[in-house]
Coordinates of C-alpha atoms in Angstrom, one line a residue:
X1 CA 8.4 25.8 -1.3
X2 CA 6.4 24.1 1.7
X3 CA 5.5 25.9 4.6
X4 CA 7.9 26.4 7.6
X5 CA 6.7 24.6 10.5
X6 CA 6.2 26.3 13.6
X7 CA 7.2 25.2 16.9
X8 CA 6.0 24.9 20.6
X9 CA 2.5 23.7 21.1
X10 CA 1.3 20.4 21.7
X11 CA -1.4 21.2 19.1
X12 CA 1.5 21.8 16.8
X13 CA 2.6 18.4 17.9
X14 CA -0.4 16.6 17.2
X15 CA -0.6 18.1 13.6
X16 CA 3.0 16.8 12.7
X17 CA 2.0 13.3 14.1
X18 CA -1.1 13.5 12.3
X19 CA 0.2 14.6 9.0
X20 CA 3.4 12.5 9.5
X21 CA 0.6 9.5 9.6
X22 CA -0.7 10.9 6.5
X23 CA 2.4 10.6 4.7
X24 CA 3.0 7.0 5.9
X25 CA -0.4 6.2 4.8
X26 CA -0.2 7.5 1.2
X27 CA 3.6 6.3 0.7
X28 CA 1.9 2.8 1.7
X29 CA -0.9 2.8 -1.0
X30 CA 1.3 4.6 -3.6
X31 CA 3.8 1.3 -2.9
X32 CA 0.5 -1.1 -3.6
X33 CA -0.5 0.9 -6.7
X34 CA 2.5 0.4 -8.4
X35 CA 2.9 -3.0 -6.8
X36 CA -0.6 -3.9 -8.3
X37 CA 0.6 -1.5 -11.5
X38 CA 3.9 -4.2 -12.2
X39 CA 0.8 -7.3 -12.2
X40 CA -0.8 -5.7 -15.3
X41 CA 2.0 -4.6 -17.8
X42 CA 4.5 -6.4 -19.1
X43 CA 8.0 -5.2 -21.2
X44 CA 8.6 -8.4 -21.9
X45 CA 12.1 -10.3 -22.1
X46 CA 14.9 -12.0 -23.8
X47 CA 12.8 -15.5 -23.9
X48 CA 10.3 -13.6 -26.2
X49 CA 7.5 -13.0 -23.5
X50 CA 6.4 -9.3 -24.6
X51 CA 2.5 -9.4 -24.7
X52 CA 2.4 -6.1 -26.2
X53 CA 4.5 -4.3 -28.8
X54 CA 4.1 -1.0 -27.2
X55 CA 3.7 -0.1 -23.7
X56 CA 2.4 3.1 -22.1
X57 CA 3.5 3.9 -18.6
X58 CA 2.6 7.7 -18.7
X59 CA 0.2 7.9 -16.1
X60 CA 2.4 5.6 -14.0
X61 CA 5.4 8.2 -14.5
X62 CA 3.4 11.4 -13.8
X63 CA 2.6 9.9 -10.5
X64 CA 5.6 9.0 -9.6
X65 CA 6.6 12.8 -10.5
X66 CA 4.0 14.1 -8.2
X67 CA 5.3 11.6 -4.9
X68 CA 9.0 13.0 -6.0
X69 CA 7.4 16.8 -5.6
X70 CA 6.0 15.8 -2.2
X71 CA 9.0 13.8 -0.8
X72 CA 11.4 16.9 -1.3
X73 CA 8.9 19.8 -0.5
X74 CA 8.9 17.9 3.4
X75 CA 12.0 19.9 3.1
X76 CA 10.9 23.7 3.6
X77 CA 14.3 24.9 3.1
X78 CA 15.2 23.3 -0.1
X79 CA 14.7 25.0 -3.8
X80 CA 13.1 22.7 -6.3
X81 CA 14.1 23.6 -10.1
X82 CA 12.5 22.2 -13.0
X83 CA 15.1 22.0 -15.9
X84 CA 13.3 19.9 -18.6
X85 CA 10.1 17.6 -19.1
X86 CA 9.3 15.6 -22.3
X87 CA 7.3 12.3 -23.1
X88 CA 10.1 9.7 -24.6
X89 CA 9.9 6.5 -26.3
X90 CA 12.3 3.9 -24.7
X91 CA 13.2 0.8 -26.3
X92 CA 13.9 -2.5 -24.5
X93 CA 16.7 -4.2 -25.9
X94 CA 15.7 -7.6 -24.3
X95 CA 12.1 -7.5 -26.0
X96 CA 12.0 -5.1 -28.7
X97 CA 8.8 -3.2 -26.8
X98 CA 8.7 0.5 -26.9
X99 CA 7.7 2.2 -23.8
X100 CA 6.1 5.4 -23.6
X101 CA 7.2 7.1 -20.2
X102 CA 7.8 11.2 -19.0
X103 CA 10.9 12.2 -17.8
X104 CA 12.2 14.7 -16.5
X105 CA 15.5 16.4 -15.0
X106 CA 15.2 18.4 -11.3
X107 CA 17.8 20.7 -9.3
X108 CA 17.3 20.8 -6.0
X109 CA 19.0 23.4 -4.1
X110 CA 20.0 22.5 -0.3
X111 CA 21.8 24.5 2.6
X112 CA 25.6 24.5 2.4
X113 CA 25.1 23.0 6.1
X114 CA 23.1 19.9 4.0
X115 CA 26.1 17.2 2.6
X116 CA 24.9 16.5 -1.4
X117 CA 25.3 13.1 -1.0
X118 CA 23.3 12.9 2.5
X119 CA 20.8 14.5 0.1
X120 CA 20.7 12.1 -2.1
X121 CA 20.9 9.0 0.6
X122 CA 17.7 10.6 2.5
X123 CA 16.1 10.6 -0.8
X124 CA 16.4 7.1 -1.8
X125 CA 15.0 6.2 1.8
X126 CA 12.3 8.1 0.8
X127 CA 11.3 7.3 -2.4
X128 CA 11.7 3.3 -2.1
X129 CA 9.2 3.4 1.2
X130 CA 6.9 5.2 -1.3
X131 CA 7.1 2.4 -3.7
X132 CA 9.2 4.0 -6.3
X133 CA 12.8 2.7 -7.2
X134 CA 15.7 4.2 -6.4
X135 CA 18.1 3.6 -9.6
X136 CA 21.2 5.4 -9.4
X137 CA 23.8 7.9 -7.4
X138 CA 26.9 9.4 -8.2
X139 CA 29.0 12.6 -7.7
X140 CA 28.1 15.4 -11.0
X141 CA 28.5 18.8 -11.6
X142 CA 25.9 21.4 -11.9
X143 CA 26.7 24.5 -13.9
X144 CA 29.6 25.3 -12.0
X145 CA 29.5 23.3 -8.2
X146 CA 30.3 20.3 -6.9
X147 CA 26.8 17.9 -7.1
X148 CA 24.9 14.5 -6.8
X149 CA 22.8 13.2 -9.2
X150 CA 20.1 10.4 -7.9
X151 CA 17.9 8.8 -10.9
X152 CA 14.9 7.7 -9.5
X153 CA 11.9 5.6 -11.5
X154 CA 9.4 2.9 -11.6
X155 CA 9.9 -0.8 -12.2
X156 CA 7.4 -3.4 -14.1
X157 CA 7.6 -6.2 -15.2
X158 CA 9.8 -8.0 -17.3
X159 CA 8.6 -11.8 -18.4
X160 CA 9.8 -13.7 -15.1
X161 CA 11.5 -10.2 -13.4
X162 CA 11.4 -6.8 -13.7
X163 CA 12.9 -4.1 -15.5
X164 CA 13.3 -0.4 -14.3
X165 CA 12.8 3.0 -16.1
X166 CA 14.0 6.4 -14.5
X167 CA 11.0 8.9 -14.7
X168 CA 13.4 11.8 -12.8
X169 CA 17.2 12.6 -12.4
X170 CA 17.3 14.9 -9.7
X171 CA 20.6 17.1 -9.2
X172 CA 21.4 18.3 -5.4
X173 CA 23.8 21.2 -5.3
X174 CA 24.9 24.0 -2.6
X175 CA 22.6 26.8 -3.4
X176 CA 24.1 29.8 -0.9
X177 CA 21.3 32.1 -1.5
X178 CA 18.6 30.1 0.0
X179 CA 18.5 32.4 3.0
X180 CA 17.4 35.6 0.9
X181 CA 14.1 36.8 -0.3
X182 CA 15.1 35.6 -3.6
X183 CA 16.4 32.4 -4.1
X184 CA 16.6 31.5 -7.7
X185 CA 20.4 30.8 -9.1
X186 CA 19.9 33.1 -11.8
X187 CA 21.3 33.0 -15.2
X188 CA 23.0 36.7 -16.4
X189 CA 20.8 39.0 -18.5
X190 CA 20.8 39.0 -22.2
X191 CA 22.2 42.4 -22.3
X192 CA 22.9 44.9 -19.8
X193 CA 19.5 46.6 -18.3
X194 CA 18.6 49.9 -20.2
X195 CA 18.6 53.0 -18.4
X196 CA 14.4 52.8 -17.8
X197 CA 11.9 56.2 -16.9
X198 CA 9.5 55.8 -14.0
X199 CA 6.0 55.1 -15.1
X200 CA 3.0 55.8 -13.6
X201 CA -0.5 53.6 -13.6
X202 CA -1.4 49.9 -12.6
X203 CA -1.1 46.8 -14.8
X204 CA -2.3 43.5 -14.5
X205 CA -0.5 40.3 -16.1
X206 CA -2.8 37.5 -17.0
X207 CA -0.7 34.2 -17.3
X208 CA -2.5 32.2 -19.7
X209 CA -2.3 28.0 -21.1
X210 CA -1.2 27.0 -17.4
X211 CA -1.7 23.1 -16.5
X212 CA 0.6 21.6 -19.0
X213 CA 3.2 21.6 -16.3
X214 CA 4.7 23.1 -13.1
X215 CA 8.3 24.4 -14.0
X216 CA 6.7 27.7 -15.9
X217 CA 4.3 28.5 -12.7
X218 CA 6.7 28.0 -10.1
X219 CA 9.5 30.4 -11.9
X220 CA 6.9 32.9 -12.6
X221 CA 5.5 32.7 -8.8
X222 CA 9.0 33.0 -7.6
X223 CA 9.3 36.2 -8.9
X224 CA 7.4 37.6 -6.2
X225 CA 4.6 39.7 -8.9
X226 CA 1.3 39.2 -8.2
X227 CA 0.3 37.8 -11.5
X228 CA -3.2 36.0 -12.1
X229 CA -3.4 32.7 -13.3
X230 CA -5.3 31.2 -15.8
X231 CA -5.8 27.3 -15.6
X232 CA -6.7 25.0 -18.5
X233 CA -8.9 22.2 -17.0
X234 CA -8.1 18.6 -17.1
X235 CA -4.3 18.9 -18.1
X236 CA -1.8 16.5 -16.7
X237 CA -0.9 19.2 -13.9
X238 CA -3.9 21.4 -13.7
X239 CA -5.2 20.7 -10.2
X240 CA -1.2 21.2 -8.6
X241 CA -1.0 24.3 -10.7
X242 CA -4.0 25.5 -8.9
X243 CA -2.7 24.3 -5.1
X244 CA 0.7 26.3 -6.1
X245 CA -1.4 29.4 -7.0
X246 CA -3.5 29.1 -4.3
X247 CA -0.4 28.9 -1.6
X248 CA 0.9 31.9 -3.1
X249 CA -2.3 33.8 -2.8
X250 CA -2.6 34.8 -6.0
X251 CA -5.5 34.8 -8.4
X252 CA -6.5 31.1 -10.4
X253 CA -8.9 31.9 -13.2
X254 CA -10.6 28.9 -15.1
X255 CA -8.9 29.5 -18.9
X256 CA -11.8 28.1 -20.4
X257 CA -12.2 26.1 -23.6
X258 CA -14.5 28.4 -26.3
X259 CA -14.8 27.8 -30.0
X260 CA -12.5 29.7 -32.5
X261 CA -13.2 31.0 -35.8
X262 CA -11.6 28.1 -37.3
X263 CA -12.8 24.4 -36.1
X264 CA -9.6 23.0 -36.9
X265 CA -7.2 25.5 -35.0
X266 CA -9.5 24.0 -32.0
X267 CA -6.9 22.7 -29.2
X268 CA -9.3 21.3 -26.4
X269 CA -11.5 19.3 -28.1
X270 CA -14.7 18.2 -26.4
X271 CA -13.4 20.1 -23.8
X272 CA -14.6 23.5 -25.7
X273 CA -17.9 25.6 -25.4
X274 CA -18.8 25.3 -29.3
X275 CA -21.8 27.8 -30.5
X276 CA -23.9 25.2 -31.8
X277 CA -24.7 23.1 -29.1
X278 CA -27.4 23.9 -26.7
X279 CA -28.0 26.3 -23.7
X280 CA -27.9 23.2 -21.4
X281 CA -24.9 21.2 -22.9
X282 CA -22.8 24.5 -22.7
X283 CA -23.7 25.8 -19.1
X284 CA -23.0 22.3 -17.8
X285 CA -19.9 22.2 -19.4
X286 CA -19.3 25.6 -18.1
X287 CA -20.0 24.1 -14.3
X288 CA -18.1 21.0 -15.3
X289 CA -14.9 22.8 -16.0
X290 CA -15.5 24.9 -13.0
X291 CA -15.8 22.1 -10.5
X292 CA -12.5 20.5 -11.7
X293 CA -10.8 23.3 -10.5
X294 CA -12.4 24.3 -7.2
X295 CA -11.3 27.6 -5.6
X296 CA -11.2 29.8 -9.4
X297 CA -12.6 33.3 -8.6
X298 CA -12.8 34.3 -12.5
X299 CA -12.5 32.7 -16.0
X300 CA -11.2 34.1 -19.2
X301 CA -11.4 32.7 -22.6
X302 CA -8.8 30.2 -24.1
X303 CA -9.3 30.7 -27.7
X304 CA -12.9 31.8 -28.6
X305 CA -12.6 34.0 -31.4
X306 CA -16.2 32.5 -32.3
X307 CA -17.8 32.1 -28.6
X308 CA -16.9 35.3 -27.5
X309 CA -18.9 37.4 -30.6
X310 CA -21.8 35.2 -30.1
X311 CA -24.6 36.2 -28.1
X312 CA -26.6 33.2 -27.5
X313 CA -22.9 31.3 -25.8
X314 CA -21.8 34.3 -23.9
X315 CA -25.5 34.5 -22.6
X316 CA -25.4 30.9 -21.4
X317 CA -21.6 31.4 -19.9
X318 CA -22.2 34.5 -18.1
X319 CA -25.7 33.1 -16.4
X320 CA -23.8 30.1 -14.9
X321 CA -20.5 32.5 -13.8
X322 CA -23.5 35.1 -12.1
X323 CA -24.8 32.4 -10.5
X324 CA -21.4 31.6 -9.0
X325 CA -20.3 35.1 -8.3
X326 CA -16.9 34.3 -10.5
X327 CA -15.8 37.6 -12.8
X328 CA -15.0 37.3 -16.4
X329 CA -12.1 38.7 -18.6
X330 CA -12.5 39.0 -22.2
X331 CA -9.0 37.8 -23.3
X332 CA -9.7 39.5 -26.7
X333 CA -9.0 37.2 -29.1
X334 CA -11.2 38.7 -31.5
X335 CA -11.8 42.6 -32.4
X336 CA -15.8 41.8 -32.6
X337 CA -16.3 40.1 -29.1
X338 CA -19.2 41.3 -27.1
X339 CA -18.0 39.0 -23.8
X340 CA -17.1 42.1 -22.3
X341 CA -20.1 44.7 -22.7
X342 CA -22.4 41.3 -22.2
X343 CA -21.0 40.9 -19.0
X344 CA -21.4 44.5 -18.0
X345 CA -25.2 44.1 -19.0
X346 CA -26.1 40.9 -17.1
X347 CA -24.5 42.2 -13.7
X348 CA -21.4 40.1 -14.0
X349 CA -17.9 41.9 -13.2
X350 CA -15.6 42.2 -15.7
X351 CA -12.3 43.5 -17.8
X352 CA -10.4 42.9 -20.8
X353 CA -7.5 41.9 -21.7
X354 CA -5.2 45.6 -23.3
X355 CA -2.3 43.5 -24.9
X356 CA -0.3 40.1 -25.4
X357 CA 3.0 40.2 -24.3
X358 CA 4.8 36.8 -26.3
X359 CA 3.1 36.9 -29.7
X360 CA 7.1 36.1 -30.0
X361 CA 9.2 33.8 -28.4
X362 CA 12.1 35.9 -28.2
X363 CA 13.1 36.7 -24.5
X364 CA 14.2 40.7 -25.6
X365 CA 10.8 40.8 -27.9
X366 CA 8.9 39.8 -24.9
X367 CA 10.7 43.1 -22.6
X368 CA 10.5 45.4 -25.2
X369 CA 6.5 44.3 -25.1
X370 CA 5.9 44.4 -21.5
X371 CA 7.4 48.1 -21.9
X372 CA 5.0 48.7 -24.1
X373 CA 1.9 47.8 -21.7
X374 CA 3.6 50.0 -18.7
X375 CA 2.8 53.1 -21.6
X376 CA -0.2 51.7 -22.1
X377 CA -1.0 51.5 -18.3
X378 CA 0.0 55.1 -18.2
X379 CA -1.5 56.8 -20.5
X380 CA -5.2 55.1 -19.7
X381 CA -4.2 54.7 -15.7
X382 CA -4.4 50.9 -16.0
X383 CA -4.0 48.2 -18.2
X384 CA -4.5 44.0 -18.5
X385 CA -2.0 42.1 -20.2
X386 CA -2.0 38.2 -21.2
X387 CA 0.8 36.3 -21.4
X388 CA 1.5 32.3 -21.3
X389 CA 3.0 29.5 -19.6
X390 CA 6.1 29.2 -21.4
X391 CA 9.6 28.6 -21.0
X392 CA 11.1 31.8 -22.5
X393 CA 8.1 34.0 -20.8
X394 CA 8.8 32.7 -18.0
X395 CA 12.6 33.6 -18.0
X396 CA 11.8 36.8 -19.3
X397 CA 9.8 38.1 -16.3
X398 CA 12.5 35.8 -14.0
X399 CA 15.6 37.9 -15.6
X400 CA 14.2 40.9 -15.2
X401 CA 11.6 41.2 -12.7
X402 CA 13.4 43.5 -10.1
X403 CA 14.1 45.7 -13.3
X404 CA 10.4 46.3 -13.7
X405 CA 9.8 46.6 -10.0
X406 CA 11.8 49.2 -10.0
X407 CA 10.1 50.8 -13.6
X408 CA 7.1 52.8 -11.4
X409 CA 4.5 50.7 -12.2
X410 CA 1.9 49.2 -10.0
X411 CA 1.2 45.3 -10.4
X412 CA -2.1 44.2 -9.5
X413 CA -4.1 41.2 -9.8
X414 CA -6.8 41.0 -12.3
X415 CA -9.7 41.5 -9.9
X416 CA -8.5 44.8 -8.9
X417 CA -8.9 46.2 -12.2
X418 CA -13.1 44.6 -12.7
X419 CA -15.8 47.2 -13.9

């Protein structure tokens, strides 16, 4: 959620004026970028004028995605819920072109003192001065209240006109608990909570893979647990991702690209710090990666079965992350790693990672797993666990976070448990 203004100064004053300039400035250059956008691509129409068989509008989607984000966070007491996103292939009937676009599907919790359809009418002001298109409103239901549904989107061109394509549909519904701690309109357990002993000891939760998109983070920040994150560079949403932790004050890490065992598991690509290469390629990929995401205090491994038990790579890794005063993990994705003794060697802080918590998918696997790093946290004092950006982790610790608040144990961040 966006910060609450404050009132009363004329400092305060001058801020909102400036920033209000801000957001006129950027809603004007967003509306000449995808003015300028609608020049260069072309759907095609009835009259056979489609210059390409396939059109890709991605890029042009996601950004409208981000301006939606930033025209409803102005509202500081509204609840943004990401439902679904997916890439989809849309045909148009006129031309036969297929367009590749992202959509997705928000619900946007407002005040019972805020009318849905108001909602929805300051909305479409909004999103047509940023250059966007406001497609459709009507009256909906969400679960089980009274809602509006706006479709908004980007138009291009279409031969002689234009054609539009929604990128979000965007639910507003009376969310009552807006005014408590916790806001999320949750869904009801799996199964009732189990009668659960007090533990003892501190445990960190590493949440791995983020960047892929925001839904996942958000959830898992609203559940008020100081988790670290750890941010895969250069993904679609990897620089909000970091903003979002950074608001929160918790802990970004860099989830950085290192070679597996096997080449063909491999799911970053040239993005990856592969053992064969030399000293210089890998430590300026290292500080490559690192400047993308500015404001990471530690990295951990993404992959890296191979890196991590190599001597000469983690050598070249940790010099650059000494250099920079940034703490590794060693997520642990091999029994044979050295990252972590390395580390303790060259002078650079350091952990590693006790246990991951979603091996399965299964929301009741995943509790029944987090139990099992509380003992482990007990019996050694304190433990690290990793767990990922995903839907069903994500409702796991959302379902049942105040159930493990209440469990005894001590949540930490990842720093606070460094050698």
């Amino acid at each position: 959620m966006a910060t609450r203004r404050r009132k009363g100064s004329s400092g305060g004053k001058y801020i909102i004026l400036c920033l209000i300039g801000i957001i006129a400035i950027l809603a004007v250059a967003c509306g000449m970028f995808y003015a300028n956008d609608r020049s260069k691509k072309d759907v095609g129409d009835s009259k056979g004028n489609a210059p390409a068989k396939e059109v890709n509008l991605l890029d042009e989607s996601i950004e409208a995605q981000r301006l939606v984000d930033n025209i409803l966070l102005q509202k500081d007491n509204w609840q943004l819920i990401e439902n679904d996103r997916a890439k989809k292939n849309v045909e148009v009937e006129e031309s036969g072109a297929k367009v590749h676009i992202n959509q997705r599907n928000l619900a946007v919790g407002v005040p019972n003192s805020t009318s849905v359809t108001g909602a929805g009418e300051w909305l479409k002001e909004k999103v047509e001065a940023a250059g966007l298109t406001y497609i459709s409103g009507s009256m909906t239901k969400y679960k089980k209240w009274d809602a509006f549904k706006a479709q908004v989107g980007i138009s291009v061109k279409a031969g002689s006109g234009s054609k539009s394509f929604v990128t979000d549909s965007i639910v507003f519904f009376h969310n009552g608990n807006l005014k408590k701690k916790d806001k999320d309109v949750k869904d009801l357990p799996e199964e009732p909570a189990p009668d659960v002993r007090k533990y003892e000891g501190k445990i960190a939760i590493i949440i791995d893979d983020c960047g892929a998109d925001m839904s996942t983070v958000r959830t898992l920040l609203n559940t008020g647990l100081p988790f670290s994150y750890a941010i895969l560079p250069n993904k679609d949403f990897s620089s909000d991702v970091l903003e979002m932790v950074k608001s929160k004050g918790r802990v970004p890490l860099l989830h950085l690209p290192m070679e597996p065992l096997s080449r063909s598991a491999m799911s970053e690509g040239s993005r990856t710090i592969m053992t064969d290469t030399s000293a210089s390629t890998q430590q300026a990929l290292v500080r490559k990666h690192l400047n993308s995401l500015p404001g990471v205090v530690g990295v951990n491994n993404h992959q890296g079965s191979k890196a991590t038990a190599d001597k000469a790579t983690m050598k070249n890794v940790l010099q650059v992350l000494k250099k920079e005063n940034i703490f590794f993990v060693d997520s642990k994705t091999n029994s044979a790693s050295i990252a972590r003794d390395m580390a303790k060697q060259m002078g650079v802080a350091t952990a590693r990672n006790d246990i991951f918590l979603d091996n399965s998918s299964k929301v009741e696997d995943i509790r029944k797993q987090i139990y099992k790093a509380f003992a482990m946290a007990e019996k050694n004092g304190s433990a690290i666990a990793i767990c990922h950006a995903r839907p069903n982790t994500a409702k796991c610790w959302q379902l049942y976070a105040e159930e493990f608040k209440k469990s005894g144990i001590t949540f930490v961040p990842v720093n606070k448990l460094l050698y």
